[in-house]
């Protein structure tokens, strides 16, 4: 079965009221009390968004988020009473898309969830192919062509190119690349620079004067359409 939202939280009263409120306003929602229930739900169902608490009894929401990110890219919004910046940063660095502090307003939370669902649906409807000059990226097949000749890219090279291309004409910071492509903040500038250089050598007519992947000095890179 397909749901709009899955709430994973061991606070029964709050979770049930949130679930009931969301369903009342057309956001089809299911509640799971712990990590095991969450995994059981996802084995037989689908969801477009997950609201995830940090404290889940026997397993933390952080651990569950890491596990979920191995198999899904759906937005994960952390909901927690914790106010520490360290908790917030960790949540975002391991794959969380947002961090919402308890107690929350049901109306405000619903508005935020609806906004994320709308953005997610829009991104899913995007074209599966990007054509720019002599470069063609087939996102569905994860294939890249230059002058209609297929270019062999390593996994991280493709992920980097695809992320920049999907965010075309927008400067993407190095931190965002580390978080969204490598999914960590440990990767260093040297690793990123090497991947950028290899990409340019494979897709640019003149790697020293790139047409597609341009450097924004001191900030990051932009894919120039």
PDB file of C-alpha atoms in Angstrom:
ATOM      1  CA  UNK A   1       0.000   0.000   0.000  1.00  0.00           C
ATOM      2  CA  UNK A   2       1.147   3.542  -0.739  1.00  0.00           C
ATOM      3  CA  UNK A   3       1.228   6.216   1.993  1.00  0.00           C
ATOM      4  CA  UNK A   4       2.151   9.899   1.964  1.00  0.00           C
ATOM      5  CA  UNK A   5       3.818   9.871   5.387  1.00  0.00           C
ATOM      6  CA  UNK A   6       5.200   7.400   7.911  1.00  0.00           C
ATOM      7  CA  UNK A   7       5.647   8.546  11.527  1.00  0.00           C
ATOM      8  CA  UNK A   8       8.257   6.580  13.512  1.00  0.00           C
ATOM      9  CA  UNK A   9       7.961   7.652  17.150  1.00  0.00           C
ATOM     10  CA  UNK A  10       7.509   5.849  20.478  1.00  0.00           C
ATOM     11  CA  UNK A  11       5.306   8.619  21.944  1.00  0.00           C
ATOM     12  CA  UNK A  12       1.936   6.961  21.412  1.00  0.00           C
ATOM     13  CA  UNK A  13      -0.452   9.805  22.255  1.00  0.00           C
ATOM     14  CA  UNK A  14       1.417  12.429  20.205  1.00  0.00           C
ATOM     15  CA  UNK A  15       1.947  10.086  17.265  1.00  0.00           C
ATOM     16  CA  UNK A  16      -1.666   8.951  17.129  1.00  0.00           C
ATOM     17  CA  UNK A  17      -2.961  12.533  17.274  1.00  0.00           C
ATOM     18  CA  UNK A  18      -0.515  13.600  14.544  1.00  0.00           C
ATOM     19  CA  UNK A  19      -1.480  10.618  12.397  1.00  0.00           C
ATOM     20  CA  UNK A  20      -5.186  11.322  12.848  1.00  0.00           C
ATOM     21  CA  UNK A  21      -4.715  15.035  12.071  1.00  0.00           C
ATOM     22  CA  UNK A  22      -2.723  14.348   8.895  1.00  0.00           C
ATOM     23  CA  UNK A  23      -5.266  11.813   7.634  1.00  0.00           C
ATOM     24  CA  UNK A  24      -8.077  14.260   8.324  1.00  0.00           C
ATOM     25  CA  UNK A  25      -6.408  16.771   5.983  1.00  0.00           C
ATOM     26  CA  UNK A  26      -5.735  14.328   3.153  1.00  0.00           C
ATOM     27  CA  UNK A  27      -2.161  13.253   3.971  1.00  0.00           C
ATOM     28  CA  UNK A  28      -2.383   9.465   4.183  1.00  0.00           C
ATOM     29  CA  UNK A  29      -0.283   8.601   7.239  1.00  0.00           C
ATOM     30  CA  UNK A  30       0.755   5.505   9.182  1.00  0.00           C
ATOM     31  CA  UNK A  31       2.407   5.294  12.601  1.00  0.00           C
ATOM     32  CA  UNK A  32       5.163   2.890  13.679  1.00  0.00           C
ATOM     33  CA  UNK A  33       6.329   2.863  17.304  1.00  0.00           C
ATOM     34  CA  UNK A  34       9.878   1.561  16.815  1.00  0.00           C
ATOM     35  CA  UNK A  35      12.582   0.624  14.308  1.00  0.00           C
ATOM     36  CA  UNK A  36      11.352  -2.957  13.886  1.00  0.00           C
ATOM     37  CA  UNK A  37       7.803  -1.812  13.170  1.00  0.00           C
ATOM     38  CA  UNK A  38       9.186   0.701  10.682  1.00  0.00           C
ATOM     39  CA  UNK A  39      11.132  -1.984   8.798  1.00  0.00           C
ATOM     40  CA  UNK A  40       8.128  -4.314   8.814  1.00  0.00           C
ATOM     41  CA  UNK A  41       5.949  -1.531   7.405  1.00  0.00           C
ATOM     42  CA  UNK A  42       8.427  -0.687   4.617  1.00  0.00           C
ATOM     43  CA  UNK A  43       8.735  -4.330   3.672  1.00  0.00           C
ATOM     44  CA  UNK A  44       5.105  -4.376   2.528  1.00  0.00           C
ATOM     45  CA  UNK A  45       4.299  -0.689   1.915  1.00  0.00           C
ATOM     46  CA  UNK A  46       5.668   2.512   0.405  1.00  0.00           C
ATOM     47  CA  UNK A  47       5.810   6.058   1.747  1.00  0.00           C
ATOM     48  CA  UNK A  48       6.810   9.407   0.253  1.00  0.00           C
ATOM     49  CA  UNK A  49       8.108  10.899   3.521  1.00  0.00           C
ATOM     50  CA  UNK A  50       9.253   9.754   6.962  1.00  0.00           C
ATOM     51  CA  UNK A  51       8.936  11.674  10.245  1.00  0.00           C
ATOM     52  CA  UNK A  52      11.556  10.081  12.505  1.00  0.00           C
ATOM     53  CA  UNK A  53      12.116  10.520  16.233  1.00  0.00           C
ATOM     54  CA  UNK A  54      15.625  10.087  17.687  1.00  0.00           C
ATOM     55  CA  UNK A  55      14.606   8.111  20.790  1.00  0.00           C
ATOM     56  CA  UNK A  56      13.067   4.810  19.739  1.00  0.00           C
ATOM     57  CA  UNK A  57      13.638   2.570  22.739  1.00  0.00           C
ATOM     58  CA  UNK A  58      16.067  -0.192  21.779  1.00  0.00           C
ATOM     59  CA  UNK A  59      17.422   1.571  18.678  1.00  0.00           C
ATOM     60  CA  UNK A  60      18.107   5.229  18.009  1.00  0.00           C
ATOM     61  CA  UNK A  61      16.591   7.142  15.129  1.00  0.00           C
ATOM     62  CA  UNK A  62      20.127   7.954  14.003  1.00  0.00           C
ATOM     63  CA  UNK A  63      20.912   4.265  13.455  1.00  0.00           C
ATOM     64  CA  UNK A  64      17.600   3.694  11.720  1.00  0.00           C
ATOM     65  CA  UNK A  65      18.193   6.687   9.423  1.00  0.00           C
ATOM     66  CA  UNK A  66      21.586   5.283   8.363  1.00  0.00           C
ATOM     67  CA  UNK A  67      19.942   1.946   7.565  1.00  0.00           C
ATOM     68  CA  UNK A  68      17.100   3.558   5.636  1.00  0.00           C
ATOM     69  CA  UNK A  69      19.494   5.616   3.545  1.00  0.00           C
ATOM     70  CA  UNK A  70      21.006   2.388   2.200  1.00  0.00           C
ATOM     71  CA  UNK A  71      17.747   1.592   0.412  1.00  0.00           C
ATOM     72  CA  UNK A  72      15.674   4.767   0.060  1.00  0.00           C
ATOM     73  CA  UNK A  73      16.034   8.442  -0.854  1.00  0.00           C
ATOM     74  CA  UNK A  74      12.629   9.579   0.434  1.00  0.00           C
ATOM     75  CA  UNK A  75      12.777  12.731   2.586  1.00  0.00           C
ATOM     76  CA  UNK A  76      13.422  12.030   6.280  1.00  0.00           C
ATOM     77  CA  UNK A  77      12.434  14.768   8.724  1.00  0.00           C
ATOM     78  CA  UNK A  78      13.704  14.282  12.270  1.00  0.00           C
ATOM     79  CA  UNK A  79      11.272  15.193  15.070  1.00  0.00           C
ATOM     80  CA  UNK A  80      12.803  15.398  18.527  1.00  0.00           C
ATOM     81  CA  UNK A  81      12.671  17.165  21.875  1.00  0.00           C
ATOM     82  CA  UNK A  82      16.469  17.361  21.832  1.00  0.00           C
ATOM     83  CA  UNK A  83      17.759  20.896  21.323  1.00  0.00           C
ATOM     84  CA  UNK A  84      21.492  20.243  21.023  1.00  0.00           C
ATOM     85  CA  UNK A  85      23.177  21.600  17.897  1.00  0.00           C
ATOM     86  CA  UNK A  86      25.271  18.414  17.815  1.00  0.00           C
ATOM     87  CA  UNK A  87      22.128  16.280  17.511  1.00  0.00           C
ATOM     88  CA  UNK A  88      20.790  18.560  14.803  1.00  0.00           C
ATOM     89  CA  UNK A  89      24.014  18.479  12.785  1.00  0.00           C
ATOM     90  CA  UNK A  90      24.327  14.721  13.127  1.00  0.00           C
ATOM     91  CA  UNK A  91      20.744  14.245  11.951  1.00  0.00           C
ATOM     92  CA  UNK A  92      21.372  16.319   8.836  1.00  0.00           C
ATOM     93  CA  UNK A  93      24.780  14.815   8.117  1.00  0.00           C
ATOM     94  CA  UNK A  94      23.577  11.195   8.104  1.00  0.00           C
ATOM     95  CA  UNK A  95      20.782  11.810   5.620  1.00  0.00           C
ATOM     96  CA  UNK A  96      18.052  13.768   7.397  1.00  0.00           C
ATOM     97  CA  UNK A  97      16.429  16.503   5.320  1.00  0.00           C
ATOM     98  CA  UNK A  98      15.200  18.631   8.207  1.00  0.00           C
ATOM     99  CA  UNK A  99      15.082  18.763  12.022  1.00  0.00           C
ATOM    100  CA  UNK A 100      11.861  19.746  13.777  1.00  0.00           C
ATOM    101  CA  UNK A 101      11.823  20.310  17.521  1.00  0.00           C
ATOM    102  CA  UNK A 102       9.067  19.097  19.832  1.00  0.00           C
ATOM    103  CA  UNK A 103       6.607  20.243  20.922  1.00  0.00           C
ATOM    104  CA  UNK A 104       5.407  21.129  17.445  1.00  0.00           C
ATOM    105  CA  UNK A 105       2.238  22.714  16.136  1.00  0.00           C
ATOM    106  CA  UNK A 106       0.230  20.172  14.159  1.00  0.00           C
ATOM    107  CA  UNK A 107      -0.817  22.843  11.660  1.00  0.00           C
ATOM    108  CA  UNK A 108       2.759  24.039  11.099  1.00  0.00           C
ATOM    109  CA  UNK A 109       4.085  20.472  10.837  1.00  0.00           C
ATOM    110  CA  UNK A 110       1.372  19.579   8.340  1.00  0.00           C
ATOM    111  CA  UNK A 111       2.228  22.629   6.226  1.00  0.00           C
ATOM    112  CA  UNK A 112       5.906  21.676   6.248  1.00  0.00           C
ATOM    113  CA  UNK A 113       5.132  18.057   5.318  1.00  0.00           C
ATOM    114  CA  UNK A 114       2.846  19.140   2.473  1.00  0.00           C
ATOM    115  CA  UNK A 115       5.557  21.473   1.135  1.00  0.00           C
ATOM    116  CA  UNK A 116       8.156  18.688   1.166  1.00  0.00           C
ATOM    117  CA  UNK A 117       5.739  16.238  -0.500  1.00  0.00           C
ATOM    118  CA  UNK A 118       5.020  18.806  -3.209  1.00  0.00           C
ATOM    119  CA  UNK A 119       8.737  19.371  -3.896  1.00  0.00           C
ATOM    120  CA  UNK A 120       9.387  15.639  -3.886  1.00  0.00           C
ATOM    121  CA  UNK A 121       6.559  14.978  -6.341  1.00  0.00           C
ATOM    122  CA  UNK A 122       7.833  17.736  -8.630  1.00  0.00           C
ATOM    123  CA  UNK A 123      11.357  16.309  -8.657  1.00  0.00           C
ATOM    124  CA  UNK A 124       9.978  12.834  -9.457  1.00  0.00           C
ATOM    125  CA  UNK A 125       8.157  14.286 -12.469  1.00  0.00           C
ATOM    126  CA  UNK A 126      11.300  15.869 -13.887  1.00  0.00           C
ATOM    127  CA  UNK A 127      12.528  14.696 -17.267  1.00  0.00           C
ATOM    128  CA  UNK A 128      14.582  11.532 -17.217  1.00  0.00           C
ATOM    129  CA  UNK A 129      17.051  12.989 -19.737  1.00  0.00           C
ATOM    130  CA  UNK A 130      19.082  16.182 -19.841  1.00  0.00           C
ATOM    131  CA  UNK A 131      20.529  17.308 -23.168  1.00  0.00           C
ATOM    132  CA  UNK A 132      23.027  20.152 -23.118  1.00  0.00           C
ATOM    133  CA  UNK A 133      25.141  20.814 -26.203  1.00  0.00           C
ATOM    134  CA  UNK A 134      26.879  17.573 -27.149  1.00  0.00           C
ATOM    135  CA  UNK A 135      26.272  16.123 -23.662  1.00  0.00           C
ATOM    136  CA  UNK A 136      23.333  13.839 -22.852  1.00  0.00           C
ATOM    137  CA  UNK A 137      22.597  12.432 -19.401  1.00  0.00           C
ATOM    138  CA  UNK A 138      20.051   9.629 -19.132  1.00  0.00           C
ATOM    139  CA  UNK A 139      19.118   9.639 -15.437  1.00  0.00           C
ATOM    140  CA  UNK A 140      16.852   6.609 -15.726  1.00  0.00           C
ATOM    141  CA  UNK A 141      19.619   4.411 -17.196  1.00  0.00           C
ATOM    142  CA  UNK A 142      22.402   6.237 -15.329  1.00  0.00           C
ATOM    143  CA  UNK A 143      24.223   6.667 -18.615  1.00  0.00           C
ATOM    144  CA  UNK A 144      26.202   9.616 -20.015  1.00  0.00           C
ATOM    145  CA  UNK A 145      26.860  10.313 -23.703  1.00  0.00           C
ATOM    146  CA  UNK A 146      29.138  12.818 -25.468  1.00  0.00           C
ATOM    147  CA  UNK A 147      28.425  13.199 -29.182  1.00  0.00           C
ATOM    148  CA  UNK A 148      26.185  10.125 -28.710  1.00  0.00           C
ATOM    149  CA  UNK A 149      29.178   8.047 -27.611  1.00  0.00           C
ATOM    150  CA  UNK A 150      28.667   6.449 -24.205  1.00  0.00           C
ATOM    151  CA  UNK A 151      31.184   7.631 -21.596  1.00  0.00           C
ATOM    152  CA  UNK A 152      32.245   5.236 -18.864  1.00  0.00           C
ATOM    153  CA  UNK A 153      32.047   6.903 -15.458  1.00  0.00           C
ATOM    154  CA  UNK A 154      32.831   5.503 -12.040  1.00  0.00           C
ATOM    155  CA  UNK A 155      29.945   5.381  -9.585  1.00  0.00           C
ATOM    156  CA  UNK A 156      30.901   8.516  -7.653  1.00  0.00           C
ATOM    157  CA  UNK A 157      31.732  10.385 -10.870  1.00  0.00           C
ATOM    158  CA  UNK A 158      28.221   9.705 -12.150  1.00  0.00           C
ATOM    159  CA  UNK A 159      26.596  10.612  -8.816  1.00  0.00           C
ATOM    160  CA  UNK A 160      28.521  13.893  -8.767  1.00  0.00           C
ATOM    161  CA  UNK A 161      27.651  14.786 -12.363  1.00  0.00           C
ATOM    162  CA  UNK A 162      23.994  13.823 -11.916  1.00  0.00           C
ATOM    163  CA  UNK A 163      23.640  15.905  -8.755  1.00  0.00           C
ATOM    164  CA  UNK A 164      25.215  18.983 -10.341  1.00  0.00           C
ATOM    165  CA  UNK A 165      23.125  18.551 -13.498  1.00  0.00           C
ATOM    166  CA  UNK A 166      19.864  18.173 -11.553  1.00  0.00           C
ATOM    167  CA  UNK A 167      20.764  21.432  -9.792  1.00  0.00           C
ATOM    168  CA  UNK A 168      21.800  23.137 -13.026  1.00  0.00           C
ATOM    169  CA  UNK A 169      22.475  26.861 -13.073  1.00  0.00           C
ATOM    170  CA  UNK A 170      22.717  26.917  -9.271  1.00  0.00           C
ATOM    171  CA  UNK A 171      25.959  27.176  -7.326  1.00  0.00           C
ATOM    172  CA  UNK A 172      26.314  24.027  -5.233  1.00  0.00           C
ATOM    173  CA  UNK A 173      28.606  24.389  -2.225  1.00  0.00           C
ATOM    174  CA  UNK A 174      31.286  21.847  -1.405  1.00  0.00           C
ATOM    175  CA  UNK A 175      29.558  21.034   1.883  1.00  0.00           C
ATOM    176  CA  UNK A 176      26.327  20.279   0.041  1.00  0.00           C
ATOM    177  CA  UNK A 177      28.194  18.021  -2.393  1.00  0.00           C
ATOM    178  CA  UNK A 178      29.869  16.135   0.463  1.00  0.00           C
ATOM    179  CA  UNK A 179      26.522  15.730   2.211  1.00  0.00           C
ATOM    180  CA  UNK A 180      24.391  14.807  -0.799  1.00  0.00           C
ATOM    181  CA  UNK A 181      26.831  12.941  -3.043  1.00  0.00           C
ATOM    182  CA  UNK A 182      29.313  11.352  -0.630  1.00  0.00           C
ATOM    183  CA  UNK A 183      26.745  11.496   2.187  1.00  0.00           C
ATOM    184  CA  UNK A 184      29.329  12.625   4.740  1.00  0.00           C
ATOM    185  CA  UNK A 185      31.323  15.699   5.712  1.00  0.00           C
ATOM    186  CA  UNK A 186      34.612  13.836   6.081  1.00  0.00           C
ATOM    187  CA  UNK A 187      35.507  13.732   2.388  1.00  0.00           C
ATOM    188  CA  UNK A 188      38.229  16.287   1.662  1.00  0.00           C
ATOM    189  CA  UNK A 189      38.669  18.882  -1.055  1.00  0.00           C
ATOM    190  CA  UNK A 190      41.377  16.789  -2.751  1.00  0.00           C
ATOM    191  CA  UNK A 191      38.959  13.898  -3.371  1.00  0.00           C
ATOM    192  CA  UNK A 192      36.348  16.263  -4.803  1.00  0.00           C
ATOM    193  CA  UNK A 193      38.923  18.047  -6.972  1.00  0.00           C
ATOM    194  CA  UNK A 194      40.116  14.756  -8.447  1.00  0.00           C
ATOM    195  CA  UNK A 195      36.563  13.704  -9.323  1.00  0.00           C
ATOM    196  CA  UNK A 196      35.843  17.095 -10.903  1.00  0.00           C
ATOM    197  CA  UNK A 197      39.047  16.865 -12.965  1.00  0.00           C
ATOM    198  CA  UNK A 198      38.223  13.347 -14.162  1.00  0.00           C
ATOM    199  CA  UNK A 199      34.694  14.401 -15.085  1.00  0.00           C
ATOM    200  CA  UNK A 200      35.966  17.363 -17.070  1.00  0.00           C
ATOM    201  CA  UNK A 201      38.455  15.152 -18.905  1.00  0.00           C
ATOM    202  CA  UNK A 202      35.617  12.844 -19.925  1.00  0.00           C
ATOM    203  CA  UNK A 203      32.820  15.273 -20.845  1.00  0.00           C
ATOM    204  CA  UNK A 204      34.441  18.612 -21.668  1.00  0.00           C
ATOM    205  CA  UNK A 205      35.840  19.460 -25.083  1.00  0.00           C
ATOM    206  CA  UNK A 206      38.584  21.432 -23.354  1.00  0.00           C
ATOM    207  CA  UNK A 207      38.954  20.408 -19.666  1.00  0.00           C
ATOM    208  CA  UNK A 208      41.068  23.496 -18.983  1.00  0.00           C
ATOM    209  CA  UNK A 209      38.244  25.757 -20.161  1.00  0.00           C
ATOM    210  CA  UNK A 210      35.164  23.836 -19.016  1.00  0.00           C
ATOM    211  CA  UNK A 211      31.820  24.540 -20.619  1.00  0.00           C
ATOM    212  CA  UNK A 212      29.614  22.515 -18.292  1.00  0.00           C
ATOM    213  CA  UNK A 213      31.181  22.193 -14.830  1.00  0.00           C
ATOM    214  CA  UNK A 214      32.415  25.611 -13.735  1.00  0.00           C
ATOM    215  CA  UNK A 215      34.238  26.455 -10.524  1.00  0.00           C
ATOM    216  CA  UNK A 216      32.807  29.119  -8.246  1.00  0.00           C
ATOM    217  CA  UNK A 217      35.956  30.047  -6.359  1.00  0.00           C
ATOM    218  CA  UNK A 218      35.710  29.741  -2.591  1.00  0.00           C
ATOM    219  CA  UNK A 219      32.240  28.222  -2.765  1.00  0.00           C
ATOM    220  CA  UNK A 220      31.773  25.184  -4.995  1.00  0.00           C
ATOM    221  CA  UNK A 221      30.644  24.375  -8.525  1.00  0.00           C
ATOM    222  CA  UNK A 222      27.837  25.087 -10.946  1.00  0.00           C
ATOM    223  CA  UNK A 223      26.592  23.026 -13.881  1.00  0.00           C
ATOM    224  CA  UNK A 224      26.146  25.609 -16.638  1.00  0.00           C
ATOM    225  CA  UNK A 225      23.326  24.706 -19.015  1.00  0.00           C
TER     226      UNK A 225
END
